[in-house]
Amino acid sequence: AAAGLCPCRALLSRRGGALRALCGSVRGLAAGPETHFGFQTVTEAERREKIYQVFESVAKKYDVMNDSMTLGIHRVWKDILIHKMNPFPGTLLLDVAGGTGDIAFRFINYVRSVRERQLQRKLRHRQNLSWQEISESYQEDKSKSLGDSQVVVCDINKEMLKVGKQKAQHLGYSEGLSWVLGNAEELPFDDDKFDVYTIAFGIRNVTRIDLALQEAYRVLKPGGRFLCLEFSHVSNPLLSRLYDLYSFQVIPVLGEVIAGDWKSYQYLVESIRRFPPQEELKAMIEDAGFFKVDYQNLNSGIVAIHSGFKL
């Protein structure tokens, strides 16, 4: 009735509503596109900040929690990744989101082992050498145990890198190893630089997976290889139900007991469920320009290793 008595008021009301809607839209655009943080809907900027806080919180207990959550099986999965890579002396590896050094240390051990076998074969084929010549040759080659191989660990989180550096110092890793603070979506490296790019249990925490894949492609040399180890989607229905039960009922409790952090581990579980399944991730890797893309399921798809080449 009031609107009928005063058309001007109705017009102003409609204009005010339109203005509020417009302002709301502008605020939404300013905050950035929406995405997810676990099962929550957030902006991309909020997600990046929340994920940074998660890993800042869990960094010191990250290795202990990995052992507890996977019953130590994550070590086997990482070993399989390195064997699938099969690096040779001289390989230049970029390990992204690898702050605690697990992949880097395995890479160094593997290359050292390959170099050791090469040296032994070389000496076996030179039977006419004296003991002194054998000793000198062995010591000379031993001093170059990585054969010019290098691994660069790149992580966006300072606390994770700090933990990795402390582990490297404690375990005696220094040769052929460097640490770089950097974002997977905008890597601080030149084009066509690395032979291999790895990301283990990190890509699901990247806000824009498409950008991270494009950056992986950019920094790899022609002929370079992309390898991704990540939690994926379980193919066995019975195992899937048991896995869900364990994930949602046990892992957050372990997070609270061991790390004093329920919420971070609740997010990590939720992030696994929101991550693209194997075929979808394969298509994304192909869209980034990679060829010969395939994947290997481990433990019925609890994790999968995706592989692709820059040709």
Steps between C-alpha positions, in 0.01 A plus 500: 500500500782736588662426164174577325464831684862599427634372166828686562563292814448176305736618227766594754456167675553308173804712417642447848460125468668501161783712639550261793507203262754678281718583799480138612614385156791745504604378845486141372719586203747680725527195725581279200342190348352242734664163558504246783700445817413145591121503503479879553439750221755782513669747266830408337682754717343357817591147394865588445520661842322212675721236335811696593380503862430125491854411397655759727310331782587139413859545373680380813282189535455439126724192474367342820143552384574356156628184666199485732236570233637257239651246743834580337385400150566853365870406508436210261293723268786753484751224430282382211489855363881520497535158335247604239707813436819291478731806504850475357811693608473852364121525541371841608185455712250760617295373795205733559316514834776277633593708803588215737741347248361146476520482120828693481680268743372191317615648168850561637520147645384347171749694285783418741409131473503519119839675508638235735394219267650685203828538685512133596435392140771737379756358741406138423578563134844637586658194661854605409498801736720499807346526847615863524345589162173331597495687832572836337241445228242393757561803723487738203169365377364469854551876548254554214238265640209677327666539162383863466142409600313766693164528671328831567230487768239772448229566758274797570510445876798628700436267793497190278830607340646563844413145607651361179826690544529380859446140388759536223757631747422224750518225235809640330351606165666805347651413160272567204213633713348849512188653654283768338195684631251506215140458386408201280267729303780745419837325523814717535694309232589546134334310215634158392722457808425164666513135390233384746223674696348322800219597734411252774186552710505867410296564188164465676600795719564723198217748446529507120611153389484606135754778562730264693493251211575775247796610712624140523490479123679835461799423722561148361746447217368344178498129578457578871268297721216601733423270794221553753437281805168580663211353696231401254171311470465142621361258242391220736156583656562309826847647543359843417250479788766381744735773377233768555434371849871507585554840340218688670488319833868425571729746322364822661527328840863410427557862399366619834693243706837526321505855365232670713325602180165344412393759241808477278470124466126523447581730206763258364243220496236720337750624240560140387126454438481823299800413283433400135489125431772329296353545152408864562850586622644316199292722270619813683864395456438444128333841475819655638687362197647172627515185286498128581305575818408199710453407864570209731265424787657387826300318768182495288521872426555633851786678325594529134813600313432707188773530240539713187770626264578835342571412139 
